[in-house]
Coordinates of C-alpha atoms and ligand atoms in Angstrom, one line a residue:
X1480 CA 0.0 0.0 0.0
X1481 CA 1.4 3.3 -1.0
X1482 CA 1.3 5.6 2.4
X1483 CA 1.6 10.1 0.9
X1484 CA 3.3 11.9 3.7
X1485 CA 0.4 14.2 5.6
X1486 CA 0.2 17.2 4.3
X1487 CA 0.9 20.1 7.1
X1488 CA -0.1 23.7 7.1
X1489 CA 2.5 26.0 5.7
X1490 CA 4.7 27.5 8.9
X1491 CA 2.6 25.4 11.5
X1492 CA 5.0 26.2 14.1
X1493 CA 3.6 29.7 14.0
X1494 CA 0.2 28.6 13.9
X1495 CA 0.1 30.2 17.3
X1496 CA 0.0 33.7 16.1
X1497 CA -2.9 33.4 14.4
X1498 CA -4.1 32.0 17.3
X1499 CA -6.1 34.4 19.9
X1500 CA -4.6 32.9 23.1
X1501 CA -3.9 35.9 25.8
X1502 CA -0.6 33.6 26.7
X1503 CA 1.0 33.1 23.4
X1504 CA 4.8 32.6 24.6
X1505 CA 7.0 34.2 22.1
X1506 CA 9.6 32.3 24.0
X1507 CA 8.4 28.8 23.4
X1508 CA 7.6 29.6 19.7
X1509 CA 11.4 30.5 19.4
X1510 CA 12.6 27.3 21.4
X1511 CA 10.2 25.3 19.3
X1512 CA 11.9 26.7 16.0
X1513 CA 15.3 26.3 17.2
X1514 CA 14.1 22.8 18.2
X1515 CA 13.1 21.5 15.1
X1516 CA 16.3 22.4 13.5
X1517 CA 17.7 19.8 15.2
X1518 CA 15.2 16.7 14.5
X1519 CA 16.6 14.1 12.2
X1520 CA 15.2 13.5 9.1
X1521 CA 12.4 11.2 8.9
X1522 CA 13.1 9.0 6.1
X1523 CA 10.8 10.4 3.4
X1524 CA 7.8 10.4 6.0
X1525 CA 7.9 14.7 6.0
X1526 CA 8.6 16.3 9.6
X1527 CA 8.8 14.1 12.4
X1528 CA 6.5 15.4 15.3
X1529 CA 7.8 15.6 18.7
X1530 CA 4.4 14.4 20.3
X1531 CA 1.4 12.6 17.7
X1532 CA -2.0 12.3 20.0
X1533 CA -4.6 10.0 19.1
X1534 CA -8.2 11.3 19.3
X1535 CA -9.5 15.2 20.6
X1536 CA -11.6 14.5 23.7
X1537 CA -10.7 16.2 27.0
X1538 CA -7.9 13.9 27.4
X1539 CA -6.1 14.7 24.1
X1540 CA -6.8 18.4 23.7
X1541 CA -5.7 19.2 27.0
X1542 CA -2.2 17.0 26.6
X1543 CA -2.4 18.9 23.3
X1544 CA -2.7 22.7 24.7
X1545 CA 0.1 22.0 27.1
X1546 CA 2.6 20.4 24.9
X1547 CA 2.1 23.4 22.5
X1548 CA 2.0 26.1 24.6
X1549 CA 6.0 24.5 26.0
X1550 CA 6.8 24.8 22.4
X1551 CA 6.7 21.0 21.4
X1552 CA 5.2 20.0 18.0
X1553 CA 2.4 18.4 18.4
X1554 CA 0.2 16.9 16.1
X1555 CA -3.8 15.8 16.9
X1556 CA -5.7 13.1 15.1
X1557 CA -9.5 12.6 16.0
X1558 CA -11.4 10.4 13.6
X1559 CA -15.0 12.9 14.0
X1560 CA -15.6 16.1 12.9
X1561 CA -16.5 18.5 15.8
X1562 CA -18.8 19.8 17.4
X1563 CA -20.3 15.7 17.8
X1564 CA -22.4 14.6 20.5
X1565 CA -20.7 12.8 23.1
X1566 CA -22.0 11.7 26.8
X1567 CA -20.3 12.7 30.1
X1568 CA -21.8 16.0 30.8
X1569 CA -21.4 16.8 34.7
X1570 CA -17.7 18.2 35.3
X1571 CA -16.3 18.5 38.5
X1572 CA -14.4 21.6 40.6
X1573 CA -10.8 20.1 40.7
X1574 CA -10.7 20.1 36.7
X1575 CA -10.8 23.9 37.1
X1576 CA -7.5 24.3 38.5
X1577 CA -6.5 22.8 34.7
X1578 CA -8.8 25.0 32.9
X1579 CA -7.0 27.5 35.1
X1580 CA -3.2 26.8 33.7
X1581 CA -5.0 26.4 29.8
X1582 CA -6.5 29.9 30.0
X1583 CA -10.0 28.4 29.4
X1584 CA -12.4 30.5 31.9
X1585 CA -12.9 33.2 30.1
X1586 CA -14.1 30.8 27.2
X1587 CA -16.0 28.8 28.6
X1588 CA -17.9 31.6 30.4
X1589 CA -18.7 33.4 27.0
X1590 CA -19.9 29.6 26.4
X1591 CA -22.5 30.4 28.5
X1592 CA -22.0 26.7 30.0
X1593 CA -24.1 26.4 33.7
X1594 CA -22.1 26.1 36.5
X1595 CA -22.9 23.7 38.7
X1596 CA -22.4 23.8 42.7
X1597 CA -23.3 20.3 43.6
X1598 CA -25.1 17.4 44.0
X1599 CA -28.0 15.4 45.4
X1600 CA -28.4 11.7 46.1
X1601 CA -31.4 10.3 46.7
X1602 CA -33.1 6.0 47.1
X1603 CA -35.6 5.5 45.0
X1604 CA -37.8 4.7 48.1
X1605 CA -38.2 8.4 49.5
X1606 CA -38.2 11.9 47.9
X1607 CA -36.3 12.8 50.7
X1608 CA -32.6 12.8 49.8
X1609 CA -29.2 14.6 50.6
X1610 CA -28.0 17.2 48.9
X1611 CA -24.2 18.3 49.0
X1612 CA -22.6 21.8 48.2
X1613 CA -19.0 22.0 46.6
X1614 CA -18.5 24.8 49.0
X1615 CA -18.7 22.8 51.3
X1616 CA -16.2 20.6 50.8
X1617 CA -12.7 19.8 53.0
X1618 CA -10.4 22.7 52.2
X1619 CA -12.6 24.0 49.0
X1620 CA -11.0 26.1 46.4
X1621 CA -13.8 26.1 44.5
X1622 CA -18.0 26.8 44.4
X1623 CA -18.3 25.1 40.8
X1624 CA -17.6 23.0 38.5
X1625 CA -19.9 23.2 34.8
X1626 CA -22.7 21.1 33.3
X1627 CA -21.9 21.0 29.6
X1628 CA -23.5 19.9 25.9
X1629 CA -20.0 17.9 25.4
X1630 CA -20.4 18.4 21.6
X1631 CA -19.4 22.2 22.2
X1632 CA -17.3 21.5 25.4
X1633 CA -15.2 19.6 23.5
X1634 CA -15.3 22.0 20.5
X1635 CA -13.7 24.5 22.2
X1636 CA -11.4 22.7 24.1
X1637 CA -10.1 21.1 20.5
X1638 CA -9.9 24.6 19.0
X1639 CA -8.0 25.8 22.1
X1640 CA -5.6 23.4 21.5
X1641 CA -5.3 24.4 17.7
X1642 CA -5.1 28.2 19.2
X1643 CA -2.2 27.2 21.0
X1644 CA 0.1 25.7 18.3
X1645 CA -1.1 21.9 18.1
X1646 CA -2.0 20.9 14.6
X1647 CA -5.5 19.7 15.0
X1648 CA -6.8 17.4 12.0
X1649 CA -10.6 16.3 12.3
X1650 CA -12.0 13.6 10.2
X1651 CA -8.4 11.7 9.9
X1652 CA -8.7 8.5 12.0
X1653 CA -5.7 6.7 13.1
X1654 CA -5.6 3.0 11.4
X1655 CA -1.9 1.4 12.3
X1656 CA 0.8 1.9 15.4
X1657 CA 4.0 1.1 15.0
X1658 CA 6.7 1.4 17.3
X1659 CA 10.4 2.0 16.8
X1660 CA 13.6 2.6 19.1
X1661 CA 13.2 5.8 18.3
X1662 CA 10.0 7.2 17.2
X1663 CA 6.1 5.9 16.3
X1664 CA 4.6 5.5 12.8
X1665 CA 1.1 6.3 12.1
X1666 CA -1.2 5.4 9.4
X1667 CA -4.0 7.8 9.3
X1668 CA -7.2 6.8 7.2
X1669 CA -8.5 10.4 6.1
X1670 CA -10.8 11.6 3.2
X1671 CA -10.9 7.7 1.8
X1672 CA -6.6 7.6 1.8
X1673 CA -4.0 6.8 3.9
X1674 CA -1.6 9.0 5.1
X1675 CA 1.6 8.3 7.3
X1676 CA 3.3 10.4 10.1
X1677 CA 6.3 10.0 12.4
X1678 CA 6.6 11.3 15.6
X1679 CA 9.3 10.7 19.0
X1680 CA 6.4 9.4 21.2
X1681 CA 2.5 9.1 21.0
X1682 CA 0.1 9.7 23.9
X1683 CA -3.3 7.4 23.1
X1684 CA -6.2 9.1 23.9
X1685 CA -8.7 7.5 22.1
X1686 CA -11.2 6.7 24.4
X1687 CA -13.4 4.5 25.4
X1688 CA -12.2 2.8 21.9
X1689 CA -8.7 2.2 23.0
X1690 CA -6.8 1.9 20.3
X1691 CA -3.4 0.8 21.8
X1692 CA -5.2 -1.3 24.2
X1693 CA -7.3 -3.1 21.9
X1694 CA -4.1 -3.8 19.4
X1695 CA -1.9 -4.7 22.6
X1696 CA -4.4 -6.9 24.4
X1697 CA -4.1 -4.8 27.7
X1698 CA -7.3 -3.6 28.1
X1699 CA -9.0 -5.9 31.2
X1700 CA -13.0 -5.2 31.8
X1701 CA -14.1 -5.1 35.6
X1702 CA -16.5 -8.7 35.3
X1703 CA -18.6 -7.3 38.2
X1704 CA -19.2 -3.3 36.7
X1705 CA -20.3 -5.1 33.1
X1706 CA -22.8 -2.5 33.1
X1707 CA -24.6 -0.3 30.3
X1708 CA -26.2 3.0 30.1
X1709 CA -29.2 3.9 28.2
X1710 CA -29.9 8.3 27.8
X1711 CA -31.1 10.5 26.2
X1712 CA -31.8 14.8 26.5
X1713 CA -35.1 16.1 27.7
X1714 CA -37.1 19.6 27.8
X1715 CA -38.8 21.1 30.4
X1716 CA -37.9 18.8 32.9
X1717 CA -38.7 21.3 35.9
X1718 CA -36.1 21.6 38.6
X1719 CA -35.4 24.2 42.1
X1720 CA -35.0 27.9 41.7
X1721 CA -31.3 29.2 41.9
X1722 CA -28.3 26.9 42.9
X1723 CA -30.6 23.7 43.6
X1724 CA -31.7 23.8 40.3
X1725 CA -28.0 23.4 38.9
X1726 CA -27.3 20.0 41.4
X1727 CA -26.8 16.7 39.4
X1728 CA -29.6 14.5 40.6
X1729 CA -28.2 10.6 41.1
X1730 CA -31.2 8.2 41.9
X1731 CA -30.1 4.6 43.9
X1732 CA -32.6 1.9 42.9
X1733 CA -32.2 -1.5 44.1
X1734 CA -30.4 -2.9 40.6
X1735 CA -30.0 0.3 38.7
X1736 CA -29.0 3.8 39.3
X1737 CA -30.3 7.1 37.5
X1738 CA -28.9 10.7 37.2
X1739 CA -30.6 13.4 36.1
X1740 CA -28.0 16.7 34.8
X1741 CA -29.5 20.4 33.9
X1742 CA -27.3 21.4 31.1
X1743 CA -29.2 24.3 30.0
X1744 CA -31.9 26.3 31.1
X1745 CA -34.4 24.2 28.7
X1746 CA -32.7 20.9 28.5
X1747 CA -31.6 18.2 30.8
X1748 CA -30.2 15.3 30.4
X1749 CA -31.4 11.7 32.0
X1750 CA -29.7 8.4 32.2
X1751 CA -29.9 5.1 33.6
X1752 CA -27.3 2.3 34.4
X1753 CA -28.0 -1.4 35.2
X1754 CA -26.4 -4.9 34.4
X1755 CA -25.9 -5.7 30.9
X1756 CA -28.1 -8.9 31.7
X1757 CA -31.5 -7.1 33.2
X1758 CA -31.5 -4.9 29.9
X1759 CA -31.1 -7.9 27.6
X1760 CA -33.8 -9.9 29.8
X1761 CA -36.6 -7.4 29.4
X1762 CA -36.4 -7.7 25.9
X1763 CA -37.3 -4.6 25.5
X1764 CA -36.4 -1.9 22.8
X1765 CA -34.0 0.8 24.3
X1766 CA -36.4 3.7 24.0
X1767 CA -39.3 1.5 25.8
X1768 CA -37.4 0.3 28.2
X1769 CA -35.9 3.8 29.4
X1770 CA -39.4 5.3 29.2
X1771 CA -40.7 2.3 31.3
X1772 CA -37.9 2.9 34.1
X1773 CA -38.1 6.4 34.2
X1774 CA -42.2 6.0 34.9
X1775 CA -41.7 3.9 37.5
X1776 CA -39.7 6.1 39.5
X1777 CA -42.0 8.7 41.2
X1778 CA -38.6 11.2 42.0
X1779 CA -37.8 11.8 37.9
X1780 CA -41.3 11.1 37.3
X1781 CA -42.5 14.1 39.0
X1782 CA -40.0 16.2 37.2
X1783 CA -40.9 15.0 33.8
X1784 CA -44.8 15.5 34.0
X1785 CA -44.5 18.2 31.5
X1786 CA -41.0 17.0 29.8
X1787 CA -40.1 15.7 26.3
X1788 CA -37.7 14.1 24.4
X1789 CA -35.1 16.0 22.1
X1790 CA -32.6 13.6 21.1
X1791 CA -32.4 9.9 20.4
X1792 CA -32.3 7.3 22.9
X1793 CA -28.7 6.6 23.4
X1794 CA -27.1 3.2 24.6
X1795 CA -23.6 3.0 25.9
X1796 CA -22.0 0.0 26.5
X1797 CA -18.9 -1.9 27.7
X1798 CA -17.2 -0.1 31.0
X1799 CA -15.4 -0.4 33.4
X1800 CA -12.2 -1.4 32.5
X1801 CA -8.6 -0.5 33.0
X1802 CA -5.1 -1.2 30.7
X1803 CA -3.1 -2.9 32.6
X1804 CA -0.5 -0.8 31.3
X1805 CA -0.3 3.0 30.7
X1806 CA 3.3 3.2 29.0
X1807 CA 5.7 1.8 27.2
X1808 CA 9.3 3.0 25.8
X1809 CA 7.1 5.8 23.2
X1810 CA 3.9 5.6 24.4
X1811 CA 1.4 7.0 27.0
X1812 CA -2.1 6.3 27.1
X1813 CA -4.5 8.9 29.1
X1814 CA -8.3 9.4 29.9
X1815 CA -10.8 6.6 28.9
X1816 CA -8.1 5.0 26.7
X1817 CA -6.3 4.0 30.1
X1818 CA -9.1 3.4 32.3
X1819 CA -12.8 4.0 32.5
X1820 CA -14.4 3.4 36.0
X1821 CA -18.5 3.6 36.2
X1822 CA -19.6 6.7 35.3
X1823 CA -21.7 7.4 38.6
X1824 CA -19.2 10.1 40.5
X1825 CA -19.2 12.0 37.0
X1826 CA -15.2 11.4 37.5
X1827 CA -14.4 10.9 33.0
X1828 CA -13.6 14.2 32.1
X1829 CA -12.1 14.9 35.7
X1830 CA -9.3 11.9 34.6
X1831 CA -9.0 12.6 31.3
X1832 CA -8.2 16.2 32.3
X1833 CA -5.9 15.1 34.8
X1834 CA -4.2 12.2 32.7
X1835 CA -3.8 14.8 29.8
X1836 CA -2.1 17.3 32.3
X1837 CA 0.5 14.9 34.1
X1838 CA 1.1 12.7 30.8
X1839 CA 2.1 16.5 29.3
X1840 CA 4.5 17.3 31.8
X1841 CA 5.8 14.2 32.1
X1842 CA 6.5 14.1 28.2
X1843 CA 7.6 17.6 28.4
X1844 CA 10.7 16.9 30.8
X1845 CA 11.4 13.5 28.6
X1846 CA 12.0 15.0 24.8
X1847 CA 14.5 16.8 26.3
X1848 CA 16.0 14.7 28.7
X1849 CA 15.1 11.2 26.9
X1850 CA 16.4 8.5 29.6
X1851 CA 14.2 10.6 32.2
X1852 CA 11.7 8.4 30.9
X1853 CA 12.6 5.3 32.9
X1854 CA 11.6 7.0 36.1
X1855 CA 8.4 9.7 34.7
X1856 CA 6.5 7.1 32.7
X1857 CA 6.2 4.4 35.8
X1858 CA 5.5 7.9 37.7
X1859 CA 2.8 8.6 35.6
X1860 CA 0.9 5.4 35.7
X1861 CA 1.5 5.0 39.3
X1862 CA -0.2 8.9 39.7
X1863 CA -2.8 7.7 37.2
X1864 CA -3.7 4.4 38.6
X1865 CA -3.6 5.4 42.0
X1866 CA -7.0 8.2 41.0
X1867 CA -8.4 5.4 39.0
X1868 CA -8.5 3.4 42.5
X1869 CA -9.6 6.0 44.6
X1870 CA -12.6 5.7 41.9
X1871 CA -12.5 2.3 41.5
X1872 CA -13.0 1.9 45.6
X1873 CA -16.1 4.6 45.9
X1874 CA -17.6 3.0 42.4
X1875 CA -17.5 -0.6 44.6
X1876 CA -19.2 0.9 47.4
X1877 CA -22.1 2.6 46.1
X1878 CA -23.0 -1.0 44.2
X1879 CA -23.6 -2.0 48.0
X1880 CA -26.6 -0.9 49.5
X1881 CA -25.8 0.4 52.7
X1882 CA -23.4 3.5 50.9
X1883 CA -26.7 5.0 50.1
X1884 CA -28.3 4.4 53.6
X1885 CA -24.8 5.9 55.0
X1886 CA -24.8 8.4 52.6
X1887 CA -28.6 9.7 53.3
X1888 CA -28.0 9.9 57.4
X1889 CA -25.4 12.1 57.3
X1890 CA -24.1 12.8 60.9
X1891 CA -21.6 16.0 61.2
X1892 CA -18.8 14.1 63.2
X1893 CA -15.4 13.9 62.5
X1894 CA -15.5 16.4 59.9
X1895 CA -17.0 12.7 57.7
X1896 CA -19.2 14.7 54.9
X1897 CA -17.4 17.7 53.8
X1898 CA -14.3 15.0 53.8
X1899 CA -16.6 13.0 51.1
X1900 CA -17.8 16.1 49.5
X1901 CA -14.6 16.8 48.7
X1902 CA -13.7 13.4 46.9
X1903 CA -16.6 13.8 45.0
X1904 CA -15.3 16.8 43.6
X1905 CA -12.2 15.6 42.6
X1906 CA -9.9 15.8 45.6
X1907 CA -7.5 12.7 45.2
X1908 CA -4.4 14.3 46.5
X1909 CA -2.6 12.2 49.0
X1910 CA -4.0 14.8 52.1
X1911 CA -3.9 12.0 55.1
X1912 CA -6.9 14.1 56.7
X1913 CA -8.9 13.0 53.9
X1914 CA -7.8 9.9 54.0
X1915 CA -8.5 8.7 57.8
X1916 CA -12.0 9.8 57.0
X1917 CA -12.6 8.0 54.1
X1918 CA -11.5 4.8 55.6
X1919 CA -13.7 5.6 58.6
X1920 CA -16.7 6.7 56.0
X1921 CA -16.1 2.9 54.4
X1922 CA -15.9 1.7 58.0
X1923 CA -19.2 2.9 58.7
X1924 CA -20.5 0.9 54.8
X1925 CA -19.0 -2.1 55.9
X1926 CA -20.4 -1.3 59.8
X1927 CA -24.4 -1.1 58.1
X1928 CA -24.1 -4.5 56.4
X1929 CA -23.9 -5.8 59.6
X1930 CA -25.7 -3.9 62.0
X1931 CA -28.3 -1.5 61.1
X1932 CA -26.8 2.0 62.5
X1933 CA -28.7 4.0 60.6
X1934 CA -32.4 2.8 59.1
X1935 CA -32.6 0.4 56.3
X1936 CA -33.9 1.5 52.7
X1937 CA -35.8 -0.5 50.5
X1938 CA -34.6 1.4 47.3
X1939 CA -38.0 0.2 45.8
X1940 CA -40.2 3.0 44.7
X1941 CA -43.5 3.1 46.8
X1942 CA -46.3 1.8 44.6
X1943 CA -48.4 4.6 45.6
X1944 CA -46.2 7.2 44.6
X1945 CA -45.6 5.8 41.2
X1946 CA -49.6 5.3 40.5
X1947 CA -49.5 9.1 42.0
X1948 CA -47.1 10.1 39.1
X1949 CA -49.3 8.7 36.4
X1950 CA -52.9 9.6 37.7
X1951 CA -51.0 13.6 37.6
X1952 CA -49.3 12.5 33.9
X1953 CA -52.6 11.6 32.6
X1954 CA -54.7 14.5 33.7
X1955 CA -51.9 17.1 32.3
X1956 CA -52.0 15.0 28.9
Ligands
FAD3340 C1 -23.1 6.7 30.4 C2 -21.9 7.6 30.7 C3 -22.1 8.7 31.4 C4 -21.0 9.5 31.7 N1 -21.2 10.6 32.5 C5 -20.1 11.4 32.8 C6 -20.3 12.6 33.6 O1 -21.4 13.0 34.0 N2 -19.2 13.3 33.9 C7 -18.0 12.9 33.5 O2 -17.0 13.6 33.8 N3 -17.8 11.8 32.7 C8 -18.8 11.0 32.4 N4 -18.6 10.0 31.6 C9 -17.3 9.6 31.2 C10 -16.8 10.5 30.0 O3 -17.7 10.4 29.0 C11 -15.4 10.1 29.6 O4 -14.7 9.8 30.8 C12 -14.6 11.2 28.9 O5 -15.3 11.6 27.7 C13 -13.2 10.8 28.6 O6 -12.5 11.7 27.8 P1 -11.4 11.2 26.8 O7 -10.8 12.4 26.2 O8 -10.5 10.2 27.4 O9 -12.2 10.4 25.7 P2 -13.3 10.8 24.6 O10 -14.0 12.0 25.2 O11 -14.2 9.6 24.3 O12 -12.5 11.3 23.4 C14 -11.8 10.3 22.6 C15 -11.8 10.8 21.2 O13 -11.0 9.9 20.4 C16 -11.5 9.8 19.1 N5 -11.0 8.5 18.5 C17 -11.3 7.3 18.9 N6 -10.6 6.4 18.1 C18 -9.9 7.1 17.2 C19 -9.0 6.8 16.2 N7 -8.7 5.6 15.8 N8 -8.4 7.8 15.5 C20 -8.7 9.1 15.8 N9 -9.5 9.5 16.8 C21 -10.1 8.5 17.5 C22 -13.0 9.7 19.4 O14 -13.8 10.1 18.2 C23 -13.2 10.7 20.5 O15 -13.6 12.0 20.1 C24 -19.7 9.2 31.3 C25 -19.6 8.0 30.5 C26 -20.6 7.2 30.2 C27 -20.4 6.0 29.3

């Protein structure tokens, strides 16, 4: 097969200029130039890239903006063309210390995208549930986080990325890998031909289609998460005046969960997740089976009576799983591409942010200083891994009953629910204080199992509140 070297913009390392980032570094534009002065020749394959990034979610773009904005070349692959609609709407406050470093607030404010200041749980059994603040929250630094139409989330956060030197190519899908002492080869399929490109190293962030996992066979599912999620957007779902109305709504049944995200002040978006198996057993279509299960539950029901449906019905399948590697000698792999853990503490764009800021860095110190890669790679997957657990451990939890029953009997003592607050917005640093509490909160999990210390939840809605729900649907039809 005959492989035409990719065609590049002419000057892209000045792409920047054009670009209307406040923080253009003149200084990293020069060190780039001077840089690429001394790359070796590429063997017919055009420029080699310092940095080639499969796929333009979170994950990649941010990886993308920081790599450019050091000066490195980096070049962007992502197989749709954006905006494109994509699920994982509710963000959470320690992703805005990233958005922070990118220069992204003041975009994403003119975005108009609805900050969000919390959350509320409640069991399917009781309209009575427990709402949390992000204020709140051990040591706080922040109020919000956003709710966000991810088709125009991730938009801007690709063109960011472009704004900031990275050549961004949409539509270009990367077919073949291959690795060499010392670079990557990539075979991108793009307007029906192939295209190569070289580059030193490559950081996979492909998501949930994990493409280095899936050709490396190191992508291992979680046998007891085998779960699947059917969504779709809604208008006119009615929810509280003023902050309540902007808390993600999560809703514990007794074998599926359901959340319930404002993203703007007209539509919301509604979900459920359950076993694989209980989905395939109803028979049922997806569309019929997600209208059945949101009926029956008199909390979303309520909010619905004058609601409709704007989008498709959407089914995701296959998570959780985790690569059992996240590096090799020229590779990195970050966001949903290295792990993906139940989507049910709205942590996804909070890892892929994160993965795409430390696999950055860490590939930032490494072209220059190549052998620093024994010791930053293993770094990085230990600092990856160890958020995925953190994740990994709550995610296990809430399957069990008694987190919820924990969870809704919240009593103030030793500092136990702004210490959870705070994980659920994202703080995984290694803050012992934290810690302690969190092993005392799973104390108190594994306590409830045994010995009811706080009272016991059905998590079955109350037949009377459900025929309530449709004797008010039917006489506002
Ligand atoms: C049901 C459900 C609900 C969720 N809810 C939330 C939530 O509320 N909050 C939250 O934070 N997260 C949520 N998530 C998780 C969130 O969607 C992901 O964690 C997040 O999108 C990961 O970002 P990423 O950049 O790693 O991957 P993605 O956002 O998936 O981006 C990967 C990109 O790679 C591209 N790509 C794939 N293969 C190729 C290829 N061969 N060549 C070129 N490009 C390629 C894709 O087109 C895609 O654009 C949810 C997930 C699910 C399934």
């Amino acid at each position: 097969m005959k492989i035409d070297p990719l065609p590049r913009p002419q000057d892209s390392h000045f792409y920047e200029i054009t670009g209307s980032s406040s923080s253009f570094s003149w200084v990293a534009a020069v060190k780039s130039w001077f840089r690429s002065k001394e790359l070796p020749a590429s063997g017919g394959f055009g420029d080699i890239y310092d940095v080639a990034i499969i796929g333009g979610g979170p994950a990649g773009s941010t990886a993308a903006t920081l790599l450019a904005r050091a000066g490195r070349r980096v070049i962007v692959f992502e197989r749709e063309n954006f905006p494109r609609f994509h699920i994982g709407e509710s963000l959470l406050p320690f992703s805005m210390k990233a958005f922070t470093r990118m220069d992204l607030h003041e975009k994403i404010l003119r975005a108009g995208f609805m900050k969000k200041f919390g959350g509320e749980m409640f069991g399917s059994c009781s309209e009575i549930g427990n709402k949390f603040y992000f204020k709140d929250a051990y040591r706080s630094q922040t109020e919000h986080a956003y709710q966000v139409t991810r088709a125009d989330f991730d938009k801007l956060l690709l063109d960011h990325s472009a704004e900031n030197g990275a050549e961004v190519h949409e539509h270009a899908m990367v077919e073949a890998v291959t690795f060499s002492n010392e670079h990557v080869d990539l075979s991108i399929k793009r307007n029906g031909s192939s295209q190569a490109v070289r580059a030193r190293y490559l950081i996979d962030a492909s998501g949930r289609n994990s493409v280095l996992g899936t050709k490396l066979g190191i992508k291992k599912t979680y046998d007891h998460l085998q779960k699947l999620s059917i969504f779709a957007h809604y208008d006119d779902v009615s929810r509280a005046e003023g902050i309540d109305g902007t808390l993600t709504a999560l809703i514990r049944g007794i074998d599926r969960w359901f959340w319930i995200i404002p993203l703007t002040a007209k539509r919301t978006s509604i979900g459920v997740v359950l076993d694989n198996d209980t989905f395939r057993k109803s028979k049922l279509s997806a569309e019929d089976f997600l209208e059945q299960t949101l009926a029956e539950q008199p909390i979303i029901a309520k909010r619905m009576t004058n609601a409709r449906r704007v989008s498709k019905v959407y089914v995701a399948t296959d998570f959780s799983y985790r690569s059992t590697k996240l590096h090799g000698d020229r590779w990195l792999l970050a966001g949903d591409a290295a792990g993906f853990i139940d989507p049910i503490f709205s942590s996804g764009v909070f890892l892929a942010v994160f993965s795409g800021e430390q696999c950055a860095d860490a590939l930032n110190e490494v072209l220059d200083r190549p052998r620093k890669a024994r010791r930053l790679f293993p770094r990085y997957e230990r600092t990856v891994n160890r958020a995925m657990d953190i994740y990994l451990r709550f995610v296990n939890a809430w399957y069990t009953k008694e987190f919820i029953e924990i969870f809704l009997a919240p009593r103030d003592v030793f500092g136990l629910p702004p210490a959870v607050n705070a994980v659920l917005g994202g703080n995984i640093g290694n803050s012992f204080a934290i810690r302690w509490r969190m092993w005392v909160f799973y104390f108190l999990v594994w306590l409830q199992k045994h010995y009811a210390i706080v009272p016991r939840l059905t998590l079955v809605p109350k037949k009377e509140d459900a025929a309530d729900m449709v004797t008010s649907e039917t006489a506002s039809a």
